[in-house]
PDB file of C-alpha atoms in Angstrom:
ATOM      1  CA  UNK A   1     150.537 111.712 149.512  1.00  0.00           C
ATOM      2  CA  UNK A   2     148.787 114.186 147.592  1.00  0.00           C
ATOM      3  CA  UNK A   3     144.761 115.383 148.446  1.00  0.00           C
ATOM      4  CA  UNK A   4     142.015 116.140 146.332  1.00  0.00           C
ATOM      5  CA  UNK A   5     141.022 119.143 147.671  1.00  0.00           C
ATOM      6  CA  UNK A   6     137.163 119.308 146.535  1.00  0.00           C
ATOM      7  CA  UNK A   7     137.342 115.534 146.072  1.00  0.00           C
ATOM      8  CA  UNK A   8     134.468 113.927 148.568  1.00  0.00           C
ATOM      9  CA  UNK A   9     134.616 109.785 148.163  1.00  0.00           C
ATOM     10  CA  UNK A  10     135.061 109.421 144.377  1.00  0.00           C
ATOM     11  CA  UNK A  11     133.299 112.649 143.475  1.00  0.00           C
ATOM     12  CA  UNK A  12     134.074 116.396 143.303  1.00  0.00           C
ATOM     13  CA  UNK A  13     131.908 119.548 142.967  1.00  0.00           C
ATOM     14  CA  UNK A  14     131.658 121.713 139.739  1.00  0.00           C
ATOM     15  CA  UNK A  15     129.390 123.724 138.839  1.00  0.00           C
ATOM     16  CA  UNK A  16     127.229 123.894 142.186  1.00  0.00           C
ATOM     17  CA  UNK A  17     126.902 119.699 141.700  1.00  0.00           C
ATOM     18  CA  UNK A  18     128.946 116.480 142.726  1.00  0.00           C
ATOM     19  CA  UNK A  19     130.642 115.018 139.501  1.00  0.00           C
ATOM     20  CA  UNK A  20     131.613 111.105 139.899  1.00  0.00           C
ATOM     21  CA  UNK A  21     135.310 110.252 139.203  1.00  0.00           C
ATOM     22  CA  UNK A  22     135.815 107.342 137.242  1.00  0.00           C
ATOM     23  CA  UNK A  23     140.000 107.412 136.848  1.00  0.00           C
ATOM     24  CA  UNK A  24     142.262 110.392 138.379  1.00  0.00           C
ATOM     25  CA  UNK A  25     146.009 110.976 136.966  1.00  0.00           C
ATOM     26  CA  UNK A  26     148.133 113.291 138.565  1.00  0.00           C
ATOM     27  CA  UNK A  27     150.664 114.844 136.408  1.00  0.00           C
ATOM     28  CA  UNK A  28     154.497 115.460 136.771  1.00  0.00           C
ATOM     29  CA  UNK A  29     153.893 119.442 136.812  1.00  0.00           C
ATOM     30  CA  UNK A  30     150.702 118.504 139.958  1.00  0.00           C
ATOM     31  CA  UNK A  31     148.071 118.713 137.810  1.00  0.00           C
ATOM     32  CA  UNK A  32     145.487 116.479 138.099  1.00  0.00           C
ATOM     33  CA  UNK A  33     143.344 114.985 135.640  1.00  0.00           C
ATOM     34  CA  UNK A  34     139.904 113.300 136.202  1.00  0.00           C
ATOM     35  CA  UNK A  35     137.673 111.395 133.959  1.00  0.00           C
ATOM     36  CA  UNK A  36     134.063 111.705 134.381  1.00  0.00           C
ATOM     37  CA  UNK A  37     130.463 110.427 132.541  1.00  0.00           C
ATOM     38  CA  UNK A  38     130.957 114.196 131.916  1.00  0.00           C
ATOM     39  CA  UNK A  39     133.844 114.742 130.394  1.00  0.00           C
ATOM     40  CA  UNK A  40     137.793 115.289 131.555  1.00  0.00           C
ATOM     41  CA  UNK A  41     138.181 117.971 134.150  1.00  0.00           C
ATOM     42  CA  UNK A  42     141.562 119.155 134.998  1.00  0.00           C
ATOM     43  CA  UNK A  43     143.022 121.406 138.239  1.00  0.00           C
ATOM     44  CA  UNK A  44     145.539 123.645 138.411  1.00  0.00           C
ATOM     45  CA  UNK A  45     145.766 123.783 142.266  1.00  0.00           C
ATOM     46  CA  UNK A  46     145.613 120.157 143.583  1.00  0.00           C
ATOM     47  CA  UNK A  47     141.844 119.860 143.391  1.00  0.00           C
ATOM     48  CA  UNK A  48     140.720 123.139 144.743  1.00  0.00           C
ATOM     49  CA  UNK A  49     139.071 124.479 141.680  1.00  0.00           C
ATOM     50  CA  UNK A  50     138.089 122.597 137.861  1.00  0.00           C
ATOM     51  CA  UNK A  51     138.026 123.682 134.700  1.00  0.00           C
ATOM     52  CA  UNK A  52     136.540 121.611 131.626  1.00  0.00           C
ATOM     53  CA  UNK A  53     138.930 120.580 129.030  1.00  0.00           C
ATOM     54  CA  UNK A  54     137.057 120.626 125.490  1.00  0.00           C
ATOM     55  CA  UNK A  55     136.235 116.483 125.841  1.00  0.00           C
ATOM     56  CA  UNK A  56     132.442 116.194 127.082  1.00  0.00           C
ATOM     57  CA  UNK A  57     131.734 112.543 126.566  1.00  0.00           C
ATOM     58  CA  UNK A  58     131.431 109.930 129.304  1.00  0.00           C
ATOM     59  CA  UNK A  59     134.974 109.714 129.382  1.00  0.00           C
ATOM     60  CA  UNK A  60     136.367 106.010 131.400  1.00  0.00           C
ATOM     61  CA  UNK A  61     140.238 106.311 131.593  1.00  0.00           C
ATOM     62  CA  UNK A  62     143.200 108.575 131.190  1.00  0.00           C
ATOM     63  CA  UNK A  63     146.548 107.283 130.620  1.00  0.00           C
ATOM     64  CA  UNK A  64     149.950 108.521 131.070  1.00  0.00           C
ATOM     65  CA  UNK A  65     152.653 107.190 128.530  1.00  0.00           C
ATOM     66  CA  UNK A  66     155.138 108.801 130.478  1.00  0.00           C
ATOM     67  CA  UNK A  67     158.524 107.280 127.892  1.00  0.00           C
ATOM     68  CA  UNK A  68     156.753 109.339 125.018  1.00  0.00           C
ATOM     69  CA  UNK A  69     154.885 112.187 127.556  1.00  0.00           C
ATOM     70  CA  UNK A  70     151.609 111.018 125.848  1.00  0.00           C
ATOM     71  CA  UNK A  71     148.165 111.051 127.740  1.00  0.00           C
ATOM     72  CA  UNK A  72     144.953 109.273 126.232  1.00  0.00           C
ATOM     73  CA  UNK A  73     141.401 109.596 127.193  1.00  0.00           C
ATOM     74  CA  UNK A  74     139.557 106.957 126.860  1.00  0.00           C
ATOM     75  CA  UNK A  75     135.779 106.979 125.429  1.00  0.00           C
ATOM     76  CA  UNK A  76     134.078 105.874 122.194  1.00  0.00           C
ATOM     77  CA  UNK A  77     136.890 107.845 120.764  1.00  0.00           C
ATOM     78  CA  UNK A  78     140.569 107.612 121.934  1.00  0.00           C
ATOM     79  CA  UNK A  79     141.931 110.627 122.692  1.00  0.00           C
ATOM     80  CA  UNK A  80     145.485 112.119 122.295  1.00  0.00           C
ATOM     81  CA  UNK A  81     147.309 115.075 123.873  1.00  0.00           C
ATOM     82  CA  UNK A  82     150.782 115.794 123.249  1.00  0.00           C
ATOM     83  CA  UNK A  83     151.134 118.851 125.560  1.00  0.00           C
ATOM     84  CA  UNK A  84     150.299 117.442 129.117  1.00  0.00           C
ATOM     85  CA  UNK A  85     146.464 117.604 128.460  1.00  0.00           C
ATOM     86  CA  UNK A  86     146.324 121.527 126.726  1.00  0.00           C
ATOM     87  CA  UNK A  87     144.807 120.043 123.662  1.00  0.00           C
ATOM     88  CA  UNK A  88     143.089 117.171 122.844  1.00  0.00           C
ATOM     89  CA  UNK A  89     142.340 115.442 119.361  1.00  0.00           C
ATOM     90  CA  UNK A  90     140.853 112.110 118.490  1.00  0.00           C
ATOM     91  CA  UNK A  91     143.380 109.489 117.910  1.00  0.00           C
ATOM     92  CA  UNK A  92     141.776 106.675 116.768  1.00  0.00           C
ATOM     93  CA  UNK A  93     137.924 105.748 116.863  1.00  0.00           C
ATOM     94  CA  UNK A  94     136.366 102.037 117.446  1.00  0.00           C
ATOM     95  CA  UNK A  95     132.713 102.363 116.151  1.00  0.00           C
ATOM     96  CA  UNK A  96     129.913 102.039 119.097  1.00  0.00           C
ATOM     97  CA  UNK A  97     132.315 100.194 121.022  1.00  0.00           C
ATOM     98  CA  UNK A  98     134.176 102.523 124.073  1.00  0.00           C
ATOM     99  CA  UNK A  99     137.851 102.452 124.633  1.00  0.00           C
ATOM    100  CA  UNK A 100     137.820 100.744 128.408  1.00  0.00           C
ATOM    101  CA  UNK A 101     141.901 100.247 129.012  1.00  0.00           C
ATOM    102  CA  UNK A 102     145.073 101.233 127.008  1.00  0.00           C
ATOM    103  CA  UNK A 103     148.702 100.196 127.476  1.00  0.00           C
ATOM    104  CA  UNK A 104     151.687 101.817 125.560  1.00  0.00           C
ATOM    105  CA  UNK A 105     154.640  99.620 125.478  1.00  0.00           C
ATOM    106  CA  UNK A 106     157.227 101.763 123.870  1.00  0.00           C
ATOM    107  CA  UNK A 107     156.517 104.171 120.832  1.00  0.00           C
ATOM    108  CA  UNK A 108     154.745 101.514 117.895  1.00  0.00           C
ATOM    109  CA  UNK A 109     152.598  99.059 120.463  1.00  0.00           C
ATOM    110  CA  UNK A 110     149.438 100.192 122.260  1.00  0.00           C
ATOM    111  CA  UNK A 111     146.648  97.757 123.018  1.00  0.00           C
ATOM    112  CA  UNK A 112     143.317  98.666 124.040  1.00  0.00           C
ATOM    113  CA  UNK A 113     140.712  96.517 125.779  1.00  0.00           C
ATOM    114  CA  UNK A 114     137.294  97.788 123.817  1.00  0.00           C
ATOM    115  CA  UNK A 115     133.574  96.871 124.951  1.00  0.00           C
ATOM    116  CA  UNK A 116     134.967  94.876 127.971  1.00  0.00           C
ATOM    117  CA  UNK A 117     135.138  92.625 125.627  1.00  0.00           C
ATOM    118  CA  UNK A 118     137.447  92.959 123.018  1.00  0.00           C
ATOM    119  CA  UNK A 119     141.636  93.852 123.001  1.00  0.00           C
ATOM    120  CA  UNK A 120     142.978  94.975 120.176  1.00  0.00           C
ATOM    121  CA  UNK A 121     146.822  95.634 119.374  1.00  0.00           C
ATOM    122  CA  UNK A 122     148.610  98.338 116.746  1.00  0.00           C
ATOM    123  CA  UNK A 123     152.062  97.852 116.011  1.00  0.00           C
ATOM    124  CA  UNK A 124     152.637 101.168 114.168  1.00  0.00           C
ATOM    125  CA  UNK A 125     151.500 104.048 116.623  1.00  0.00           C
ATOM    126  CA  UNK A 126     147.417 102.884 116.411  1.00  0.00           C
ATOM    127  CA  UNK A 127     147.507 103.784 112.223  1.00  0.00           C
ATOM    128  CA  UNK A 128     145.898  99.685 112.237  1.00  0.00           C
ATOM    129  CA  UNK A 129     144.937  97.820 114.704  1.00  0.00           C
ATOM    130  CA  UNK A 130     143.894  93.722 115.233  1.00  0.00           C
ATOM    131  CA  UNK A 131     142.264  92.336 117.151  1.00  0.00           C
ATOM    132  CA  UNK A 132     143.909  89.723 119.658  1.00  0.00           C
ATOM    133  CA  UNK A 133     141.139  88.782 121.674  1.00  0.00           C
ATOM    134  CA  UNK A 134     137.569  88.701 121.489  1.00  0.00           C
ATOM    135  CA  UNK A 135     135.706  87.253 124.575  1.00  0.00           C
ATOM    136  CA  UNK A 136     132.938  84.465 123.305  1.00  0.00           C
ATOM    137  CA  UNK A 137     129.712  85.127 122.179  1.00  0.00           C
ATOM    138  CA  UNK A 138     128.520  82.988 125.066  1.00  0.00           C
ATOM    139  CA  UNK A 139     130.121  84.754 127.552  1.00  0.00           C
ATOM    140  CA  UNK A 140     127.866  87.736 128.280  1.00  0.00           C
ATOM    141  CA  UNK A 141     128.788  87.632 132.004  1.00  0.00           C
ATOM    142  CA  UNK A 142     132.860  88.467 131.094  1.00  0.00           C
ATOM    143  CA  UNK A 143     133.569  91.855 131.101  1.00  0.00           C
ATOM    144  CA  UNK A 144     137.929  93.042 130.543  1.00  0.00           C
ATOM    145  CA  UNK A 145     138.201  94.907 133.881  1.00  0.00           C
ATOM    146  CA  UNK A 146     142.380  96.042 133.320  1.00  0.00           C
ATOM    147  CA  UNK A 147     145.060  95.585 131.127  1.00  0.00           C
ATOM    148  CA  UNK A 148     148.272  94.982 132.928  1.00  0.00           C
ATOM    149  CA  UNK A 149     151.844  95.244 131.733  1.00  0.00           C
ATOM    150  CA  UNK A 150     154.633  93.377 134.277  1.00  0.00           C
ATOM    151  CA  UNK A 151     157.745  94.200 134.547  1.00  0.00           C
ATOM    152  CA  UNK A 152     159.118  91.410 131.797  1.00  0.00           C
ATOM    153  CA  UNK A 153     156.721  93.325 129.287  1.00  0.00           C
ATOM    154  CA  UNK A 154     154.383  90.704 128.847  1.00  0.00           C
ATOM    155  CA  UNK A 155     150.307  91.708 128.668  1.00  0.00           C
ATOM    156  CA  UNK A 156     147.860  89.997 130.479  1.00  0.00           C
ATOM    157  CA  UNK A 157     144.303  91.232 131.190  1.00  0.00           C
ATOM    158  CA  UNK A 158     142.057  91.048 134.440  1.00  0.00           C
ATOM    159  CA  UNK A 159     138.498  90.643 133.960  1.00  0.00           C
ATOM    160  CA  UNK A 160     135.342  89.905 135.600  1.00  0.00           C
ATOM    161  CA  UNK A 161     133.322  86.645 135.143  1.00  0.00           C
ATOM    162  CA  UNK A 162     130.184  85.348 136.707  1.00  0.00           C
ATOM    163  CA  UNK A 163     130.756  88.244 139.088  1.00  0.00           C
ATOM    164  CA  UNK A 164     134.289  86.713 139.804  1.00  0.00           C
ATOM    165  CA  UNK A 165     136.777  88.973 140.044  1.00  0.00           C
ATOM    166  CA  UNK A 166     140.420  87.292 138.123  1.00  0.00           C
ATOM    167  CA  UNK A 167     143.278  89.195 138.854  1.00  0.00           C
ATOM    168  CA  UNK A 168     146.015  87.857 136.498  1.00  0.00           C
ATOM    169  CA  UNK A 169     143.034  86.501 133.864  1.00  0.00           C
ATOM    170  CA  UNK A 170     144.680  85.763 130.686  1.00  0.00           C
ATOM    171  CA  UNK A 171     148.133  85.823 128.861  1.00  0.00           C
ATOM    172  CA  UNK A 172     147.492  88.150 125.871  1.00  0.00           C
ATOM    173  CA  UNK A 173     150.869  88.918 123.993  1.00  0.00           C
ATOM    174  CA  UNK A 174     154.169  88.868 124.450  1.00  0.00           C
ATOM    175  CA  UNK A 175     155.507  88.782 120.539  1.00  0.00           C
ATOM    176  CA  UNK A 176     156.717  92.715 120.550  1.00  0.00           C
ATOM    177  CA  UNK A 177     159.171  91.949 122.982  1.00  0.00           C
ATOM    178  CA  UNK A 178     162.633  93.131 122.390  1.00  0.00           C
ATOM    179  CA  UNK A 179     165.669  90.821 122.428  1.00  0.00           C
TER     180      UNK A 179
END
């Protein structure tokens, strides 16, 4: 069990001033990552000390796609970095809508959960994406809380209705299934 060393509850001090945490990821070198409403912080030293990465948007996620050594941060922009978090670029952009959840199931299929509302699916590395579900218009109460892959690769997605927390939610996809 590692410890956040400046970490207090779900925050952590920077700059002389408590920072909420929305998602930590703790990388296989023990560096941690944190997303933030202001931006993606990393630490060299378990939490001690943090240093800005050049991302300074409300940022909601960060994901790991440890088969490809991938990470995303998540935003109104996804973000890619290729070298455990060094360097960021955008990877792929959804209009006002943030990115909320990703999954990458090998190398070609991502899906992203956008708006809370929205999950959208790329089969060739997120050059296009479709949308696969779109919550309806009369639902303004549903809100995508998680994607989640199981073990037999199929997608599902938890979400949030009426204040109702559903675990398991809904089937999305299993067509990029291998045989």
């Amino acid at each position: 069990h590692q410890r956040c060393g400046s970490c207090r509850d779900s925050s952590f001090k920077y700059a002389d001033k408590f920072i909420k945490i929305s998602d930590l990821l703790i990388l296989p070198n023990g560096e941690y990552l944190v997303s933030t409403n202001e931006g993606l912080f990393r630490s060299l030293n378990s939490g001690e000390t943090w240093n800005e990465t050049r991302i300074t948007k409300n940022i909601s996620y960060v994901y790991e796609d440890t088969l490809n050594n991938i990470l995303y941060a998540l935003s109104d922009s996804i973000y890619k970095s290729t070298d455990l978090g060094k360097t960021w670029a955008v990877f792929s952009t959804f209009g006002f809508e943030p990115a909320t959840h990703i999954i990458v199931s090998d190398s070609n299929y991502i899906f992203v959960s956008i708006g809370g509302h929205y999950v959208d699916k790329s089969t060739d590395q997120g050059n296009t994406w479709t949308n696969i579900f779109s919550a309806p218009m009369v639902e303004l109460n549903f809100a995508i809380y998680k994607l989640i892959q199981v073990n037999s690769g199929y997608i599902y997605m938890s979400y949030r209705e009426w204040g109702i927390y559903h675990p398991w939610g809904i089937f999305i996809d299993n067509r990029y299934l291998r045989k």
